[in-house]
mmCIF file of C-alpha atoms in Angstrom:
data_model
loop_
_atom_site.group_PDB
_atom_site.id
_atom_site.type_symbol
_atom_site.label_atom_id
_atom_site.label_comp_id
_atom_site.label_asym_id
_atom_site.label_seq_id
_atom_site.Cartn_x
_atom_site.Cartn_y
_atom_site.Cartn_z
ATOM 1 C CA UNK A 1 31.030 -179.419 8.172
ATOM 2 C CA UNK A 2 28.001 -181.365 7.058
ATOM 3 C CA UNK A 3 27.020 -182.176 10.635
ATOM 4 C CA UNK A 4 26.985 -178.485 11.573
ATOM 5 C CA UNK A 5 24.968 -177.557 8.473
ATOM 6 C CA UNK A 6 22.446 -180.288 9.211
ATOM 7 C CA UNK A 7 22.157 -179.212 12.850
ATOM 8 C CA UNK A 8 21.363 -175.662 11.703
ATOM 9 C CA UNK A 9 18.427 -177.045 9.713
ATOM 10 C CA UNK A 10 16.919 -178.955 12.638
ATOM 11 C CA UNK A 11 17.834 -176.602 15.490
ATOM 12 C CA UNK A 12 17.863 -172.832 15.876
ATOM 13 C CA UNK A 13 20.539 -171.595 13.471
ATOM 14 C CA UNK A 14 21.594 -168.614 15.598
ATOM 15 C CA UNK A 15 22.043 -170.782 18.676
ATOM 16 C CA UNK A 16 24.120 -173.288 16.721
ATOM 17 C CA UNK A 17 26.362 -170.553 15.293
ATOM 18 C CA UNK A 18 26.826 -169.019 18.759
ATOM 19 C CA UNK A 19 27.758 -172.361 20.274
ATOM 20 C CA UNK A 20 30.171 -173.245 17.459
ATOM 21 C CA UNK A 21 31.926 -169.893 17.832
ATOM 22 C CA UNK A 22 32.201 -170.372 21.604
ATOM 23 C CA UNK A 23 33.579 -173.888 21.139
ATOM 24 C CA UNK A 24 36.282 -172.573 18.802
ATOM 25 C CA UNK A 25 37.022 -169.662 21.151
ATOM 26 C CA UNK A 26 37.583 -172.014 24.089
ATOM 27 C CA UNK A 27 39.778 -174.445 22.140
ATOM 28 C CA UNK A 28 43.504 -173.671 22.235
ATOM 29 C CA UNK A 29 44.980 -173.169 18.770
ATOM 30 C CA UNK A 30 41.623 -172.494 17.094
ATOM 31 C CA UNK A 31 41.668 -168.698 17.326
ATOM 32 C CA UNK A 32 41.519 -168.297 13.537
ATOM 33 C CA UNK A 33 38.478 -170.579 13.360
ATOM 34 C CA UNK A 34 36.837 -168.650 16.210
ATOM 35 C CA UNK A 35 37.419 -165.319 14.472
ATOM 36 C CA UNK A 36 35.935 -166.684 11.242
ATOM 37 C CA UNK A 37 32.947 -168.177 13.089
ATOM 38 C CA UNK A 38 32.209 -164.893 14.876
ATOM 39 C CA UNK A 39 32.474 -162.913 11.636
ATOM 40 C CA UNK A 40 30.087 -165.350 9.931
ATOM 41 C CA UNK A 41 27.736 -165.109 12.931
ATOM 42 C CA UNK A 42 27.648 -161.305 12.966
ATOM 43 C CA UNK A 43 27.217 -161.158 9.192
ATOM 44 C CA UNK A 44 24.350 -163.648 9.126
ATOM 45 C CA UNK A 45 22.633 -162.283 12.244
ATOM 46 C CA UNK A 46 23.622 -158.619 12.022
ATOM 47 C CA UNK A 47 20.512 -157.452 13.898
ATOM 48 C CA UNK A 48 21.131 -159.772 16.855
ATOM 49 C CA UNK A 49 22.371 -158.197 20.077
ATOM 50 C CA UNK A 50 23.441 -161.629 21.351
ATOM 51 C CA UNK A 51 25.673 -162.182 18.321
ATOM 52 C CA UNK A 52 27.430 -158.832 18.660
ATOM 53 C CA UNK A 53 27.743 -159.091 22.434
ATOM 54 C CA UNK A 54 29.252 -162.555 22.183
ATOM 55 C CA UNK A 55 31.755 -161.338 19.575
ATOM 56 C CA UNK A 56 32.671 -158.302 21.701
ATOM 57 C CA UNK A 57 33.192 -160.502 24.761
ATOM 58 C CA UNK A 58 35.454 -162.780 22.732
ATOM 59 C CA UNK A 59 37.510 -159.846 21.471
ATOM 60 C CA UNK A 60 37.727 -158.318 24.921
ATOM 61 C CA UNK A 61 38.816 -161.614 26.481
ATOM 62 C CA UNK A 62 41.508 -161.997 23.826
ATOM 63 C CA UNK A 63 42.493 -158.333 24.395
ATOM 64 C CA UNK A 64 42.179 -157.484 20.729
ATOM 65 C CA UNK A 65 42.218 -153.730 20.203
ATOM 66 C CA UNK A 66 39.187 -153.685 17.912
ATOM 67 C CA UNK A 67 36.937 -154.684 20.828
ATOM 68 C CA UNK A 68 37.661 -151.390 22.538
ATOM 69 C CA UNK A 69 36.601 -149.214 19.598
#
């Protein structure tokens, strides 16, 4: 959304992407959006330990098999 894009300009982009992914992850029925947000996060910030750890925690909490690989 335009609001999210604008917030990434004025605030730390990595923090905003992390928070958006967590919001989607904690919202029932938004699992597809959460998965997309985490993939975008790990692609954009591939060197970030926080990004990968957050994604792994999400996958582990959802008991998705790829988190255990």
